Short mmCIF file of C-alpha atoms in Angstrom, two decimals:
data_model
loop_
_atom_site.label_atom_id
_atom_site.label_comp_id
_atom_site.label_asym_id
_atom_site.label_seq_id
_atom_site.Cartn_x
_atom_site.Cartn_y
_atom_site.Cartn_z
CA MET A 1 -18.75 -6.87 11.64
CA ARG A 2 -18.35 -7.33 7.91
CA ASN A 3 -21.56 -8.52 6.28
CA GLY A 4 -21.51 -11.89 4.53
CA ARG A 5 -23.95 -14.45 3.20
CA SER A 6 -27.09 -15.62 4.90
CA LEU A 7 -27.17 -19.14 6.30
CA VAL A 8 -29.46 -20.23 3.46
CA ALA A 9 -27.16 -18.74 0.83
CA LEU A 10 -24.15 -20.41 2.41
CA ALA A 11 -25.86 -23.81 2.44
CA SER A 12 -26.91 -23.41 -1.19
CA GLU A 13 -23.38 -22.60 -2.35
CA LEU A 14 -21.88 -25.47 -0.36
CA GLU A 15 -24.29 -27.88 -2.06
CA ARG A 16 -23.42 -26.46 -5.46
CA GLN A 17 -19.70 -26.76 -4.87
CA LEU A 18 -20.06 -30.33 -3.65
CA SER A 19 -21.04 -31.52 -7.13
CA SER A 20 -18.40 -29.42 -8.89
CA LYS A 21 -15.17 -30.25 -7.07
CA ARG A 22 -12.72 -33.09 -7.53
CA ASP A 23 -9.46 -34.00 -5.84
CA LEU A 24 -6.73 -35.67 -7.86
CA VAL A 25 -3.66 -37.25 -6.26
CA LEU A 26 -1.00 -37.99 -8.84
CA HIS A 27 2.66 -37.97 -9.69
CA PRO A 28 3.77 -34.56 -11.07
CA SER A 29 4.97 -36.23 -14.28
CA LEU A 30 1.29 -36.66 -15.20
CA MET A 31 0.80 -32.87 -15.18
CA ARG A 32 1.56 -30.56 -18.07
CA HIS A 33 1.63 -26.76 -17.75
CA GLU A 34 0.44 -24.56 -20.60
CA THR A 35 0.31 -20.77 -20.80
CA ARG A 36 -2.25 -19.36 -23.21
CA GLU A 37 -3.50 -16.03 -24.44
CA ALA A 38 -3.24 -13.11 -22.01
CA GLY A 39 -1.10 -15.22 -19.67
CA ASP A 40 -3.86 -17.61 -18.65
CA THR A 41 -2.24 -20.74 -17.22
CA HIS A 42 -3.62 -24.27 -17.38
CA LEU A 43 -2.73 -27.63 -15.90
CA ILE A 44 -3.43 -30.54 -18.20
CA ILE A 45 -3.73 -33.87 -16.42
CA ASP A 46 -2.62 -36.46 -18.97
CA HIS A 47 -4.60 -39.40 -17.66
CA PRO A 48 -8.15 -40.74 -17.92
CA GLY A 49 -10.20 -38.94 -15.32
CA GLY A 50 -7.97 -35.88 -15.55
CA GLY A 51 -8.67 -32.86 -17.71
CA ASP A 52 -7.73 -29.31 -18.58
CA PHE A 53 -7.92 -26.94 -15.60
CA ALA A 54 -7.41 -23.19 -15.51
CA VAL A 55 -5.01 -22.33 -12.67
CA THR A 56 -5.97 -19.79 -10.01
CA GLU A 57 -3.45 -17.31 -8.62
CA LEU A 58 -3.24 -19.24 -5.35
CA ALA A 59 -2.55 -22.49 -7.20
CA ARG A 60 0.14 -20.72 -9.27
CA ARG A 61 1.81 -19.58 -6.06
CA GLN A 62 1.67 -23.08 -4.61
CA LEU A 63 2.96 -24.68 -7.81
CA ALA A 64 5.85 -22.21 -7.99
CA ALA A 65 6.72 -22.85 -4.34
CA LYS A 66 6.71 -26.63 -4.78
CA LEU A 67 9.01 -26.34 -7.81
CA ASN A 68 11.29 -23.80 -6.05
CA ILE A 69 10.59 -21.12 -8.65
CA PRO A 70 10.45 -17.64 -7.09
CA PHE A 71 6.91 -16.40 -7.66
CA ALA A 72 8.01 -12.98 -8.91
CA TYR A 73 10.08 -14.74 -11.60
CA PHE A 74 7.18 -17.12 -12.31
CA GLU A 75 4.90 -14.15 -12.95
CA ARG A 76 7.49 -12.32 -15.06
CA MET A 77 7.83 -15.35 -17.32
CA ARG A 78 4.06 -15.68 -17.47
CA SER A 79 3.65 -12.14 -18.79
CA GLU A 80 6.84 -11.78 -20.86
CA GLN A 81 8.12 -15.27 -21.78
CA PRO A 82 5.24 -17.76 -21.52
CA GLN A 83 7.08 -20.45 -23.48
CA LEU A 84 10.02 -20.17 -21.10
CA LEU A 85 7.62 -20.52 -18.17
CA ASP A 86 6.13 -23.70 -19.63
CA ARG A 87 9.56 -25.19 -20.28
CA ASN A 88 10.66 -24.44 -16.72
CA VAL A 89 7.53 -25.77 -15.06
CA ASN A 90 7.23 -28.89 -17.21
CA THR A 91 10.91 -29.73 -16.81
CA TRP A 92 10.72 -29.55 -13.03
CA LEU A 93 7.41 -31.41 -12.94
CA GLN A 94 9.09 -34.33 -14.69
CA CYS A 95 11.93 -34.26 -12.15
CA ASP A 96 9.77 -33.82 -9.07
CA GLU A 97 9.38 -36.67 -6.62
CA GLY A 98 6.40 -37.86 -4.65
CA HIS A 99 2.74 -37.26 -5.33
CA LYS A 100 0.72 -34.04 -5.29
CA MET A 101 -2.91 -33.29 -4.59
CA VAL A 102 -4.63 -31.02 -7.10
CA ARG A 103 -7.92 -29.66 -5.76
CA THR A 104 -10.32 -28.54 -8.48
CA LEU A 105 -13.59 -26.60 -8.50
CA ASP A 106 -15.68 -25.35 -11.41
CA GLY A 107 -13.06 -26.48 -13.90
CA GLN A 108 -10.22 -24.67 -12.14
CA ALA A 109 -7.17 -25.98 -10.33
CA ARG A 110 -7.65 -24.02 -7.11
CA ALA A 111 -4.83 -25.60 -5.06
CA VAL A 112 -1.66 -27.67 -5.58
CA LEU A 113 -0.84 -29.36 -2.30
CA SER A 114 1.19 -32.15 -0.77
CA ASP A 115 -0.34 -35.61 -0.83
CA ARG A 116 -0.14 -35.42 2.96
CA TYR A 117 -2.74 -32.65 2.94
CA ARG A 118 -5.66 -33.78 5.09
CA ARG A 119 -9.02 -32.70 3.79
CA LEU A 120 -11.49 -31.18 6.23
CA ASP A 121 -14.08 -29.98 3.76
CA ASN A 122 -16.45 -27.08 4.26
CA HIS A 123 -19.59 -29.04 3.40
CA ASP A 124 -18.83 -31.70 6.00
CA LEU A 125 -17.83 -29.11 8.58
CA ALA A 126 -21.01 -27.08 8.10
CA ASN A 127 -23.21 -30.17 8.32
CA ALA A 128 -21.48 -31.14 11.56
CA VAL A 129 -21.30 -27.81 13.37
CA ILE A 130 -24.42 -25.86 12.33
CA PRO A 131 -26.74 -28.21 14.27
CA ILE A 132 -24.41 -27.78 17.25
CA LEU A 133 -24.51 -23.99 16.92
CA MET A 134 -28.30 -24.06 16.76
CA THR A 135 -28.41 -25.50 20.27
CA LEU A 136 -26.82 -22.35 21.72
CA PRO A 137 -29.36 -20.10 23.52
CA ASP A 138 -30.96 -17.54 21.17
CA VAL A 139 -28.05 -17.96 18.76
CA ARG A 140 -27.87 -15.46 15.92
CA PHE A 141 -26.01 -16.33 12.72
CA GLU A 142 -24.42 -12.93 12.26
CA SER A 143 -22.15 -13.37 9.24
CA MET A 144 -21.24 -16.33 7.02
CA GLU A 145 -19.02 -16.35 3.99
CA LEU A 146 -17.23 -18.53 1.46
CA THR A 147 -14.19 -16.84 -0.05
CA ASP A 148 -11.67 -18.27 -2.51
CA THR A 149 -9.59 -19.48 0.43
CA LYS A 150 -11.81 -19.95 3.50
CA MET A 151 -15.24 -20.56 4.96
CA TYR A 152 -16.38 -18.50 7.97
CA LEU A 153 -19.24 -19.05 10.41
CA LYS A 154 -19.70 -16.15 12.84
CA VAL A 155 -22.44 -16.41 15.44
CA VAL A 156 -23.52 -14.34 18.44
CA VAL A 157 -25.17 -15.56 21.67
CA PRO A 158 -27.01 -12.46 23.00
CA PRO A 159 -27.97 -13.83 26.46
CA LEU A 160 -24.30 -13.91 27.41
CA ALA A 161 -23.55 -10.18 27.64
CA TYR A 162 -21.39 -7.72 29.57
CA THR A 163 -21.74 -3.97 30.06
CA MET A 164 -18.47 -2.20 29.29
CA ALA A 165 -19.90 1.21 30.20
CA ALA A 166 -23.35 2.78 30.31
CA GLY A 167 -25.06 1.94 27.00
CA ASP A 168 -22.06 -0.05 25.72
CA ILE A 169 -22.73 -3.80 25.74
CA VAL A 170 -20.71 -6.66 24.29
CA GLN A 171 -22.16 -10.09 23.60
CA ALA A 172 -20.48 -13.48 23.39
CA GLY A 173 -20.02 -15.36 20.15
CA LEU A 174 -17.62 -17.49 18.20
CA VAL A 175 -16.09 -17.78 14.76
CA ILE A 176 -15.37 -21.06 13.00
CA SER A 177 -13.09 -20.92 9.98
CA ASN A 178 -11.65 -23.50 7.63
CA SER A 179 -9.59 -23.59 4.46
CA GLU A 180 -9.86 -26.30 1.82
CA VAL A 181 -6.86 -24.95 -0.12
CA GLY A 182 -4.00 -24.86 2.37
CA GLN A 183 -4.55 -21.33 3.70
CA GLY A 184 -5.03 -22.11 7.37
CA THR A 185 -6.16 -24.65 9.91
CA LEU A 186 -9.70 -25.39 10.95
CA SER A 187 -10.21 -23.20 14.02
CA VAL A 188 -12.85 -22.32 16.60
CA GLN A 189 -12.26 -18.98 18.35
CA PRO A 190 -14.20 -16.79 20.79
CA LEU A 191 -15.84 -13.68 19.37
CA MET A 192 -17.03 -10.55 21.16
CA TYR A 193 -19.76 -8.51 19.47
CA ARG A 194 -20.14 -4.86 20.39
CA VAL A 195 -23.83 -3.99 20.04
CA LEU A 196 -23.31 -0.23 19.82
CA CYS A 197 -21.55 -0.34 16.46
CA SER A 198 -21.85 -4.00 15.34
CA ASN A 199 -18.11 -4.52 15.76
CA GLY A 200 -16.75 -8.04 15.96
CA LEU A 201 -13.55 -8.84 17.84
CA ILE A 202 -11.89 -12.26 17.58
CA VAL A 203 -10.16 -13.42 20.75
CA PRO A 204 -6.87 -15.09 19.78
CA GLU A 205 -6.39 -17.41 22.74
CA ARG A 206 -8.30 -20.60 23.58
CA ALA A 207 -8.59 -21.42 19.88
CA LEU A 208 -9.11 -24.98 18.72
CA ARG A 209 -6.99 -25.68 15.64
CA LYS A 210 -6.87 -28.75 13.44
CA ALA A 211 -4.01 -28.94 10.96
CA HIS A 212 -4.66 -30.34 7.50
CA VAL A 213 -1.92 -32.97 7.70
CA GLY A 214 -2.30 -36.71 7.37
CA ARG A 215 -0.65 -39.75 5.90
CA ALA A 216 0.81 -39.56 2.41
CA LEU A 217 -2.03 -40.49 0.08
CA GLY A 218 0.37 -41.15 -2.75
CA GLY A 219 1.86 -43.99 -0.73
CA ALA A 220 -1.41 -45.88 -1.13
CA LEU A 221 -1.17 -45.84 -4.89
CA GLY A 222 -0.14 -49.05 -6.54
CA GLY A 223 0.67 -49.77 -10.18
CA ASP A 224 0.08 -47.77 -13.33
CA ASP A 225 -3.70 -48.07 -13.05
CA ASP A 226 -3.48 -46.29 -9.73
CA ALA A 227 -1.11 -43.57 -10.89
CA LEU A 228 -3.92 -41.08 -10.55
CA ARG A 229 -6.75 -41.31 -8.06
CA ILE A 230 -9.85 -39.16 -7.85
CA PHE A 231 -11.09 -38.93 -4.29
CA GLN A 232 -14.88 -38.67 -4.12
CA GLU A 233 -16.63 -36.91 -1.26
CA GLU A 234 -17.22 -40.12 0.73
CA THR A 235 -13.49 -40.80 0.99
CA LEU A 236 -11.65 -40.19 4.27
CA ARG A 237 -14.73 -38.92 6.12
CA ALA A 238 -14.50 -41.31 9.06
CA ASP A 239 -11.65 -39.41 10.69
CA ASP A 240 -13.45 -36.13 10.07
CA ARG A 241 -16.57 -37.35 11.85
CA ALA A 242 -14.50 -38.33 14.87
CA PHE A 243 -12.91 -34.90 14.96
CA PHE A 244 -16.22 -33.07 14.51
CA LEU A 245 -17.51 -34.79 17.64
CA LYS A 246 -14.83 -32.92 19.56
CA VAL A 247 -15.99 -29.63 18.06
CA ARG A 248 -19.24 -29.83 20.04
CA ASP A 249 -17.40 -29.66 23.36
CA VAL A 250 -15.11 -26.90 22.13
CA VAL A 251 -18.05 -24.79 20.92
CA GLN A 252 -19.71 -25.05 24.30
CA ALA A 253 -16.50 -24.15 26.11
CA THR A 254 -15.83 -21.23 23.77
CA VAL A 255 -19.13 -19.53 24.61
CA SER A 256 -19.03 -20.38 28.31
CA GLU A 257 -19.53 -17.57 30.78
CA LYS A 258 -16.02 -18.04 32.18
CA THR A 259 -14.32 -17.73 28.79
CA PHE A 260 -16.46 -14.77 27.76
CA LEU A 261 -15.94 -12.81 30.97
CA GLU A 262 -12.18 -13.31 30.83
CA GLY A 263 -12.14 -11.72 27.38
CA ALA A 264 -14.58 -8.95 28.35
CA HIS A 265 -12.50 -7.98 31.40
CA LYS A 266 -9.35 -7.79 29.28
CA LEU A 267 -11.18 -5.59 26.78
CA GLN A 268 -12.48 -3.36 29.56
CA ARG A 269 -8.95 -2.84 30.89
CA THR A 270 -7.98 -1.13 27.63
CA MET A 271 -10.27 1.73 28.70
CA GLY A 272 -7.58 2.67 31.20
CA VAL A 273 -4.89 3.06 28.53
CA ARG A 274 -4.76 6.76 27.65
CA LEU A 275 -3.31 7.72 24.27
CA THR A 276 -1.24 10.67 25.46
CA GLY A 277 0.93 11.00 22.36
CA ASP A 278 0.07 11.99 18.80
CA PRO A 279 -2.86 9.86 17.52
CA VAL A 280 -1.41 9.99 14.01
CA LYS A 281 1.88 8.56 15.27
CA THR A 282 0.04 5.95 17.35
CA VAL A 283 -1.70 4.63 14.24
CA GLU A 284 1.58 4.77 12.30
CA VAL A 285 3.25 2.57 14.92
CA LEU A 286 0.26 0.22 14.76
CA ALA A 287 0.44 0.11 10.96
CA ASP A 288 4.16 -0.64 10.96
CA ARG A 289 3.83 -3.40 13.53
CA PHE A 290 0.89 -5.13 11.88
CA ASP A 291 1.68 -4.39 8.23
CA LEU A 292 -1.26 -2.17 7.34
CA SER A 293 -1.45 -0.45 3.97
CA ASP A 294 -1.62 3.34 3.70
CA GLY A 295 -5.34 3.17 3.01
CA GLU A 296 -5.92 0.92 6.01
CA ARG A 297 -3.87 3.18 8.24
CA SER A 298 -5.92 6.19 7.14
CA GLY A 299 -9.17 4.32 7.75
CA VAL A 300 -8.22 3.30 11.28
CA LEU A 301 -7.11 6.86 12.08
CA ARG A 302 -10.38 8.25 10.74
CA HIS A 303 -12.39 5.95 13.01
CA LEU A 304 -10.17 6.71 16.01
CA ILE A 305 -10.66 10.48 15.59
CA SER A 306 -14.36 10.31 14.77
CA GLY A 307 -14.97 8.00 17.73
CA GLY A 308 -13.58 10.66 20.04
CA ASP A 309 -12.12 8.10 22.45
CA LEU A 310 -8.35 8.48 22.71
CA SER A 311 -7.79 5.34 24.74
CA GLY A 312 -6.72 1.78 24.09
CA TYR A 313 -10.41 0.87 23.95
CA GLY A 314 -10.98 3.57 21.35
CA LEU A 315 -8.10 2.22 19.25
CA VAL A 316 -9.41 -1.34 19.46
CA ASN A 317 -12.84 -0.18 18.33
CA ALA A 318 -11.36 1.93 15.54
CA VAL A 319 -9.62 -1.19 14.17
CA THR A 320 -12.68 -3.43 14.40
CA HIS A 321 -15.06 -0.76 13.10
CA PHE A 322 -12.85 -0.19 10.07
CA SER A 323 -13.18 -3.89 9.24
CA GLN A 324 -16.76 -3.19 8.13
CA GLU A 325 -15.42 -1.05 5.28
CA VAL A 326 -12.94 -3.62 3.96
CA ASP A 327 -14.22 -5.16 0.73
CA ASP A 328 -12.21 -8.38 1.04
CA TYR A 329 -13.89 -10.61 3.63
CA ASP A 330 -10.65 -12.44 4.51
CA ARG A 331 -8.90 -9.15 5.18
CA ALA A 332 -11.88 -7.79 7.12
CA THR A 333 -11.68 -10.85 9.37
CA GLU A 334 -7.98 -10.18 9.89
CA PHE A 335 -8.91 -6.75 11.26
CA GLU A 336 -11.38 -8.37 13.67
CA ALA A 337 -8.53 -10.62 14.80
CA LEU A 338 -6.21 -7.60 15.04
CA GLY A 339 -8.61 -6.10 17.57
CA GLY A 340 -8.13 -9.25 19.64
CA LYS A 341 -4.36 -9.02 19.35
CA LEU A 342 -4.46 -5.45 20.68
CA VAL A 343 -6.44 -6.60 23.72
CA GLU A 344 -3.67 -9.09 24.45
CA LEU A 345 -0.82 -6.53 24.28
CA ASN A 346 1.30 -6.23 27.40
CA HIS A 347 1.86 -2.98 29.30
CA ARG A 348 5.13 -2.25 27.52
CA ASP A 349 3.63 -2.57 24.03
CA TRP A 350 0.64 -0.44 24.97
CA ALA A 351 3.00 2.22 26.29
CA THR A 352 4.79 2.32 22.94
CA LEU A 353 1.50 2.92 21.15
CA ALA A 354 0.08 5.33 23.74
CA THR A 355 3.09 7.66 23.88
CA ALA A 356 4.03 7.72 20.19
CA ALA A 357 5.03 11.23 19.15
#
């Protein structure tokens, strides 16, 4: 499993971010876009309580999407015709309807979202679920991380274990993830941890998901004095607390013996899938189906060959083991989830992989 922050480091960064972030819900006409030296883009909020915010790449993508400007064209203007970009963006901002939520952190506009976006913030989530996780027997906080787009909590519960083969044990666990910037739902998913090589595999089914959608916040705004509203951290927490109460039950169900054994038995069945074709072609088919880069394809193939297990189980472990080499934590987690997707493949799909030549 890809290494991340310690629990203490995660808590420290969440506290720091809490004092540095603001949410602004406003009409787009109150925003002004400005491209500066070296293509740096800024959103200027022309209203008391607003400010000048550097725009992250994700926020640029979201802004372009909301204004129906193809992102490739947006980026070309940014690098070649910055004044044209500003004219385009500012013209469409003046014409846009409805309100937008601009999420800021450390002086940057990190997300441009609909005013229907329902905040489920990382700080609140961590405060709600970490005490719940600590009640699990002998729980081990294996890997935590805060990326630009998501928070991850990955824990292992060693007493709940299953022997795949002699000397090869998997343990139960779960992963909780959340995005504050519109890059995914809040989810709770089962995790299987292979002790032999510290691989983590995310089981795709039985996931709890909570979409970040709510009522239109802009609809609550009144006259000119309310044209822009800054939502402090106490706002809208009541609904979150009610939802977090449900998380407790889901966490307990996710690491139940029944759920874990169902996943472990499915994983064990992949041992019976023999890769009778060309391993290189097998990984090529895998890469094409799941959109792996050339470097990722080579890494998975290297682990498959070095592992010496030309079976479905060997392929699953090659994918999850490679995740430990991926620098980007979000992408590494996607490889852990890819291992889970392989476990769920039907006989026909496994046959396509196994016989590739």
